[in-house]
Structure formats: structure tokens, C-alpha cells
Amino acid sequence: MESSYLKKMIEELREEIGHERVDVNIKEAIFNREKNELIIVAPDRSDKSVIIGKGGWVAGRLREALGVGRVHVEAYTDLILKKYRMKLSLDKIESLIKKGIFPDQLEVFKGLLQERLEKVPEFDLLEYKLEDLNGEVIVALSGGVDSSFSTIIAKNLGFNVKAITVDPGSIILPGHVKENINRLSRTLEIKHEYIEADFSNLIKEALEGRFHPCGRCSKKINDKILDYARDHDIGIVIFGDLLPTSSQAINQVDDLLRLNLPALLAASKQEVKGVVSQFNIRGSQVFGCPLLGEVHRRFPHFRRYSVQRILRETRAGILEPGEALTLILGLFKEL
């Protein structure tokens, strides 16, 4: 599809809607006939905003005018950063392979990264499937979109996936999240196990206002999962963390390899949601678990630490500003 044709169309649509007249810049336009999807690559984020329009009106009208199923706009500057992070991830994997650390399994992730690098932005993670079993891995499945994404991708890569969920009780792991976990495990036909854990002291002290619970809760869950992996002699443990990115997304922890799959792939939150939505997993518009919500209610000053956690992902380009704003506003809706 000609960029000049799209440029003129977008300028006319902006004028019809009543948006201010500005130059529309398009670096590349890619049309996927099979998916009926148009991907527009804008030079920078400001150009991306011009194409999308306030409230997404311009992109929406463009989709209707072209009769396509979806219009997706990417900033070239974001793609440069995404590719650079993936190259750093690839360098780290290659260095581990040279050391003889899980070479067969890491070759699988290496292949995925290499193909993703070549085909960004039109690369489809769900279409990259391997049939051979590449050994057993543990995936820490919390029931949220990030860990669900990791579980789906690990299964697609041909691994023998064992999903493990640490269950601290319903104040941290509510029933509707368990339903997500159970449904996804059945759909993917993977083994799944709940690990009961005593979080009573952490919950009690958090509700007394002694600390913001997220950091300590995450560490305790992390340690439980890694201990389980050691006890069952499974060397690779996959988490759904979006941070830290690049080379820090994969690390040795004593005899284990801890891998943050979304971060390793430089996946955005939108991309993660796009994958899991096809498995009937929906992201929450509320930040955190019921315990965190109660801590916020009792001790409003802890909301600032939750805001800082949201902003970390926004600064890294993982969360779009609009997504971050929705989460932040949700923290203050009761005030």
C-alpha cells in the first residue's frame, strides 16, 4: 500500500474529524492480506500520535474507510529500541550456549529471537510453533496476562511445560484468577500444580501498614518457584516479568536458569494482551491483587509506590501512556 496514498487519506480524515492540520509522516506501510491487517510505521512517536488521532479516532476512521480488520501504528524509534533489546538478549543467550549452559533449550529461544528480529513489526508470535519436545520447563503461572503469555509461548516452542502457581490464599490469588489459570492449563493441555504457601505474616504486616507488599510478595513467590524447580530437578524456570529487559531478562541462579520471557522478547503490554486475548484471558484494569487494594484503602500514602511501579514500565516503553494513566487513575478512584 502506497505511503503517499495513506498520507493524503489520513490528512483528509483529520480535517473531517476536526483535528488540527499537521504534516502526516509515514515511513512504511505493510498490509497483511491473510489477516486483513494494516501496519503503519511512523518515523517517531509524535508522528504515531498524529496518525492515531485523539482517542484513536483517526486510526478508527482509517480502518473503516479502507475496510480492513485492524490498523496498527508503530513508531520506528520504538522499533529501533525493541530490536536493540532483542539483540542484547540474543548476545546473552549465545554467550550462555558457548559456556555449555542448557544449549539445546537455549537454541530454541535463539531461533525465536532471530526470526522475530528479521520480521518485526509484522512478526506473529503465535505462528512460531515447534513440534519437538525440547525438555521440561517450569512456568510460573499467576493467572495474569504476562504469565499467561509466557505459558502460551513456551508451549508453542515445543517445551514440556509444567505450570506452577503459588497459592497464598484468596486475598492475593482470588477465585476469578484461578479460573483463568485452570482454563488456560486445560486449553493448552499442560500439567499444572498449585503450591500452598503460608503468607500469613506478610499479609498481616502489610495490612498493618508496615510496608508496600508487592516487592516482598514477588520475592517470596519467586523463591518458592525456584525451590520447587530444584526439588524436581528442572533447570529452566520461566517467569512473565516485563522488566528487566535485554541481557538481564535471562540469568543463572545457582544451578537454575531464570528467564523472563516477555522481557527477553522485548514484548510490549499491547503485544502480550493481543496474544492472551486469543485464549480468552483478559487483562485487569485494576493494578495489583485484593491485598494491595486493601493496603491502598487503609494507607493511601502507599499508592505512590504503586504509581512508581507503573511508571517504571512506562519509562521502559512497555506500557503506553494511556494504559499507564488508566492504571494510575484506578488507584485513586476511591478518593
Coordinates of C-alpha atoms in Angstrom, one line a residue:
M1 CA 0.0 0.0 0.0
E2 CA 1.4 3.4 -1.1
S3 CA 2.5 5.6 1.8
S4 CA 1.6 8.7 -0.2
Y5 CA -1.9 7.5 -0.7
L6 CA -2.3 6.8 3.1
K7 CA -0.7 10.1 4.0
K8 CA -3.3 12.0 1.9
M9 CA -6.2 9.9 3.3
I10 CA -5.1 10.5 6.9
E11 CA -4.8 14.2 6.3
E12 CA -8.3 14.3 4.9
L13 CA -9.7 12.2 7.8
R14 CA -8.1 14.5 10.3
E15 CA -9.7 17.5 8.7
E16 CA -13.1 15.8 8.6
I17 CA -12.9 15.0 12.3
G18 CA -11.8 18.5 13.1
H19 CA -8.3 17.8 14.2
E20 CA -5.6 20.5 13.7
R21 CA -3.9 20.4 10.3
V22 CA -0.4 19.0 10.6
D23 CA 2.0 17.1 8.4
V24 CA 1.5 13.3 8.3
N25 CA 4.7 11.3 8.0
I26 CA 4.8 7.6 7.2
K27 CA 8.0 5.6 7.0
E28 CA 6.4 2.3 5.8
A29 CA 3.0 0.7 5.3
I30 CA 2.6 -3.1 5.5
F31 CA -0.6 -4.8 4.5
N32 CA -1.1 -8.4 5.6
R33 CA -3.8 -9.8 3.3
E34 CA -4.2 -13.1 5.2
K35 CA -5.0 -11.2 8.5
N36 CA -6.6 -8.2 6.7
E37 CA -4.4 -6.0 8.9
L38 CA -2.6 -2.8 8.0
I39 CA 0.6 -1.9 9.9
I40 CA 1.8 1.7 9.6
V41 CA 5.3 2.6 10.7
A42 CA 5.7 6.3 11.6
P43 CA 9.1 7.9 12.0
D44 CA 8.6 8.8 15.7
R45 CA 6.1 8.7 18.5
S46 CA 4.8 12.2 17.7
D47 CA 4.1 11.1 14.1
K48 CA 2.4 8.0 15.5
S49 CA 0.1 10.2 17.6
V50 CA -0.8 12.2 14.5
I51 CA -1.9 9.0 12.7
I52 CA -3.8 7.6 15.6
G53 CA -5.5 10.8 16.5
K54 CA -7.1 11.9 19.8
G55 CA -8.9 9.0 21.3
G56 CA -7.9 6.8 18.3
W57 CA -10.5 8.5 16.1
V58 CA -8.3 8.9 13.0
A59 CA -7.0 5.3 13.0
G60 CA -10.5 4.1 13.6
R61 CA -11.9 6.1 10.7
L62 CA -9.0 4.9 8.5
R63 CA -9.8 1.3 9.3
E64 CA -13.4 1.9 8.3
A65 CA -12.5 3.8 5.1
L66 CA -10.1 1.0 3.9
G67 CA -12.4 -1.8 5.0
V68 CA -9.6 -3.6 6.9
G69 CA -9.9 -5.6 10.1
R70 CA -7.3 -3.8 12.0
V71 CA -5.0 -0.7 11.8
H72 CA -1.8 -0.9 13.9
V73 CA 0.6 2.0 14.2
E74 CA 4.2 1.7 15.4
A75 CA 6.9 4.3 15.8
Y76 CA 10.2 3.5 14.1
T77 CA 12.1 4.8 17.1
D78 CA 10.3 2.3 19.3
L79 CA 11.2 -0.5 16.8
I80 CA 14.8 0.5 16.9
L81 CA 14.8 0.2 20.7
K82 CA 12.9 -3.1 20.5
K83 CA 15.4 -4.6 18.0
Y84 CA 18.4 -3.4 20.1
R85 CA 17.0 -5.0 23.2
M86 CA 16.4 -8.3 21.3
K87 CA 20.0 -8.2 20.0
L88 CA 21.2 -7.8 23.6
S89 CA 19.0 -10.8 24.6
L90 CA 20.4 -12.8 21.7
D91 CA 24.0 -11.9 22.7
K92 CA 23.3 -13.1 26.3
I93 CA 21.8 -16.4 25.0
E94 CA 24.8 -17.0 22.7
S95 CA 27.3 -16.4 25.5
L96 CA 25.4 -19.0 27.7
I97 CA 25.3 -21.5 24.8
K98 CA 29.1 -21.1 24.4
K99 CA 29.5 -22.0 28.1
G100 CA 27.5 -25.1 27.6
I101 CA 24.6 -23.9 29.7
F102 CA 21.3 -25.6 28.5
P103 CA 22.5 -25.4 24.9
D104 CA 19.6 -27.4 23.3
Q105 CA 16.9 -25.4 25.1
L106 CA 18.6 -22.0 24.5
E107 CA 18.9 -22.7 20.8
V108 CA 15.1 -22.7 20.7
F109 CA 14.9 -19.2 22.2
K110 CA 17.8 -18.1 19.9
G111 CA 15.9 -19.2 16.8
L112 CA 12.8 -17.4 18.0
L113 CA 14.7 -14.2 18.6
Q114 CA 16.5 -14.3 15.3
E115 CA 13.2 -14.7 13.3
R116 CA 11.5 -12.1 15.4
L117 CA 14.3 -9.7 14.7
E118 CA 14.0 -10.2 10.9
K119 CA 10.3 -9.8 10.8
V120 CA 9.5 -7.0 13.3
P121 CA 7.0 -5.4 13.2
E122 CA 4.8 -7.9 11.4
F123 CA 6.1 -11.0 13.3
D124 CA 3.3 -13.1 14.8
L125 CA 4.4 -14.9 17.9
L126 CA 1.5 -17.4 17.8
E127 CA 2.5 -18.6 14.3
Y128 CA 6.0 -19.5 15.5
K129 CA 5.5 -23.1 16.6
L130 CA 7.9 -26.0 17.1
E131 CA 6.6 -29.6 17.4
D132 CA 9.6 -31.4 19.0
L133 CA 9.7 -31.6 22.8
N134 CA 12.7 -29.6 23.9
G135 CA 12.8 -30.7 27.5
E136 CA 10.8 -29.8 30.6
V137 CA 10.5 -26.3 31.8
I138 CA 8.6 -24.7 34.7
V139 CA 6.4 -21.6 34.0
A140 CA 5.3 -19.5 37.0
L141 CA 1.6 -19.1 36.1
S142 CA 0.0 -16.4 38.3
G143 CA -3.1 -16.1 36.1
G144 CA -2.4 -12.6 34.8
V145 CA -1.7 -11.7 31.2
D146 CA 2.1 -11.7 31.5
S147 CA 2.5 -15.1 33.0
S148 CA -0.3 -16.5 30.7
F149 CA 1.7 -15.1 27.7
S150 CA 4.8 -16.9 28.9
T151 CA 2.9 -20.1 29.3
I152 CA 1.4 -19.9 25.8
I153 CA 4.8 -19.1 24.1
A154 CA 6.7 -21.8 26.0
K155 CA 4.1 -24.4 24.9
N156 CA 4.3 -23.1 21.3
L157 CA 8.1 -23.5 21.4
G158 CA 7.6 -27.3 21.9
F159 CA 8.6 -27.4 25.6
N160 CA 7.1 -29.9 28.0
V161 CA 5.6 -27.2 30.2
K162 CA 4.8 -27.6 33.8
A163 CA 2.9 -24.6 35.1
I164 CA 3.2 -23.9 38.8
T165 CA 1.1 -21.4 40.8
V166 CA 2.0 -20.4 44.3
D167 CA -1.3 -20.1 46.2
P168 CA -1.1 -17.7 49.2
G169 CA -4.8 -17.5 49.7
S170 CA -7.7 -15.6 48.0
I171 CA -6.6 -12.2 49.2
I172 CA -3.7 -12.5 46.9
L173 CA -4.9 -15.1 44.4
P174 CA -8.7 -14.6 44.1
G175 CA -11.1 -17.2 42.6
H176 CA -11.6 -15.5 39.2
V177 CA -7.8 -15.6 38.7
K178 CA -7.7 -19.3 39.5
E179 CA -10.4 -19.7 36.8
N180 CA -8.0 -18.1 34.3
I181 CA -5.3 -20.5 35.4
N182 CA -7.4 -23.6 35.2
R183 CA -8.9 -22.7 31.9
L184 CA -5.6 -21.9 30.2
S185 CA -4.0 -25.1 31.6
R186 CA -6.9 -27.2 30.1
T187 CA -6.8 -25.3 26.8
L188 CA -3.0 -25.8 26.4
E189 CA -3.2 -29.4 27.8
I190 CA -0.3 -28.8 30.1
K191 CA 0.4 -30.1 33.6
H192 CA -0.4 -27.6 36.4
E193 CA 0.1 -27.6 40.1
Y194 CA -0.8 -25.3 42.9
I195 CA 1.7 -24.9 45.7
E196 CA 0.2 -23.8 49.0
A197 CA 2.3 -21.3 50.9
D198 CA 2.0 -19.5 54.2
F199 CA 1.9 -15.8 53.6
S200 CA 0.0 -15.0 56.8
N201 CA 2.8 -12.9 58.4
L202 CA 3.3 -10.9 55.2
I203 CA -0.4 -10.3 54.8
K204 CA -0.8 -9.3 58.5
E205 CA 2.2 -6.9 58.4
A206 CA 1.1 -5.4 55.1
L207 CA -2.4 -4.7 56.5
E208 CA -0.8 -3.1 59.5
G209 CA 0.9 -0.6 57.1
R210 CA 4.5 -1.8 57.7
F211 CA 5.4 -2.0 54.0
H212 CA 4.1 -2.0 50.5
P213 CA 3.5 -5.7 49.8
C214 CA 4.5 -6.2 46.1
G215 CA 8.2 -6.5 46.4
R216 CA 8.2 -8.9 49.3
C217 CA 5.4 -10.9 47.9
S218 CA 7.1 -11.3 44.5
K219 CA 10.3 -12.3 46.1
K220 CA 8.6 -15.0 48.2
I221 CA 6.8 -16.4 45.2
N222 CA 10.0 -16.3 43.2
D223 CA 11.8 -18.3 45.9
K224 CA 9.0 -20.9 46.2
I225 CA 9.1 -21.5 42.4
L226 CA 12.8 -21.8 42.3
D227 CA 12.9 -24.2 45.3
Y228 CA 10.2 -26.3 43.5
A229 CA 12.4 -26.4 40.4
R230 CA 15.4 -27.6 42.4
D231 CA 13.4 -30.2 44.2
H232 CA 12.1 -31.6 40.9
D233 CA 15.4 -31.3 39.0
I234 CA 14.0 -28.9 36.4
G235 CA 16.7 -26.5 35.3
I236 CA 14.8 -23.8 33.4
V237 CA 12.2 -21.6 35.1
I238 CA 10.2 -19.1 33.0
F239 CA 8.5 -16.0 34.5
G240 CA 6.2 -13.4 33.0
D241 CA 8.2 -10.3 34.1
L242 CA 8.3 -7.5 31.5
L243 CA 11.3 -6.0 33.4
P244 CA 14.3 -6.2 33.5
T245 CA 14.8 -6.2 29.7
S246 CA 17.6 -7.4 27.4
S247 CA 20.6 -9.2 28.8
Q248 CA 19.1 -9.0 32.3
A249 CA 16.0 -11.0 31.2
I250 CA 17.9 -14.2 31.5
N251 CA 20.2 -15.1 34.4
Q252 CA 21.7 -18.0 36.2
V253 CA 20.5 -18.5 39.8
D254 CA 22.9 -21.1 41.2
D255 CA 22.1 -24.2 39.2
L256 CA 19.0 -22.8 37.5
L257 CA 18.3 -20.6 34.5
R258 CA 15.7 -17.9 35.3
L259 CA 14.1 -16.4 32.2
N260 CA 11.7 -13.5 32.0
L261 CA 10.1 -14.4 28.6
P262 CA 8.2 -11.2 27.7
A263 CA 11.3 -9.1 28.6
L264 CA 13.6 -11.4 26.7
L265 CA 11.4 -10.8 23.6
A266 CA 11.1 -7.1 24.2
A267 CA 7.3 -7.6 24.1
S268 CA 5.0 -4.6 24.8
K269 CA 2.0 -4.9 27.1
Q270 CA -0.2 -4.4 24.0
E271 CA 1.5 -7.3 22.3
V272 CA 1.2 -9.5 25.4
K273 CA -2.5 -8.7 25.6
G274 CA -3.0 -9.4 21.9
V275 CA -1.6 -13.0 22.4
V276 CA -3.5 -13.9 25.5
S277 CA -6.8 -12.4 24.3
Q278 CA -7.0 -15.3 21.8
F279 CA -7.1 -17.7 24.7
N280 CA -9.9 -15.8 26.5
I281 CA -7.5 -14.2 29.0
R282 CA -8.3 -10.5 29.7
G283 CA -6.1 -8.1 31.5
S284 CA -7.4 -6.4 34.6
Q285 CA -8.0 -2.6 34.6
V286 CA -7.0 -2.7 38.3
F287 CA -3.4 -2.6 39.4
G288 CA -2.5 -5.4 41.8
C289 CA -4.3 -8.0 43.9
P290 CA -7.0 -7.6 46.5
L291 CA -4.4 -7.4 49.3
L292 CA -2.8 -4.4 47.6
G293 CA -6.2 -2.8 47.1
E294 CA -6.9 -3.1 50.8
V295 CA -3.5 -1.7 51.7
H296 CA -4.2 1.3 49.5
R297 CA -7.6 1.8 51.2
R298 CA -6.1 1.7 54.7
F299 CA -2.9 3.5 54.0
P300 CA -3.3 5.9 50.9
H301 CA 0.3 7.0 51.0
F302 CA 1.3 3.6 49.7
R303 CA -0.4 4.4 46.4
R304 CA 2.7 6.4 45.4
Y305 CA 4.9 3.3 45.4
S306 CA 2.3 1.6 43.1
V307 CA 2.5 4.6 40.8
Q308 CA 6.3 4.3 40.7
R309 CA 5.9 0.6 39.7
I310 CA 3.6 1.5 36.8
L311 CA 5.9 4.4 35.7
R312 CA 8.9 2.0 35.5
E313 CA 7.2 0.0 32.8
T314 CA 6.0 3.2 31.1
R315 CA 9.6 4.7 31.0
A316 CA 10.8 1.4 29.5
G317 CA 8.2 1.7 26.7
I318 CA 6.4 -1.4 27.8
L319 CA 3.2 0.4 28.8
E320 CA 1.7 3.0 26.6
P321 CA 1.0 6.3 28.4
G322 CA -2.8 5.8 28.0
E323 CA -2.5 2.3 29.6
A324 CA -0.5 3.7 32.5
L325 CA -3.0 6.5 33.0
T326 CA -5.9 4.0 33.3
L327 CA -4.0 2.0 35.9
I328 CA -3.0 5.1 37.9
L329 CA -6.5 6.6 37.9
G330 CA -7.7 3.2 39.1
L331 CA -5.5 3.5 42.2
F332 CA -7.3 6.8 43.2
K333 CA -10.9 6.0 42.2
E334 CA -12.0 5.7 45.8
L335 CA -10.5 9.1 46.9

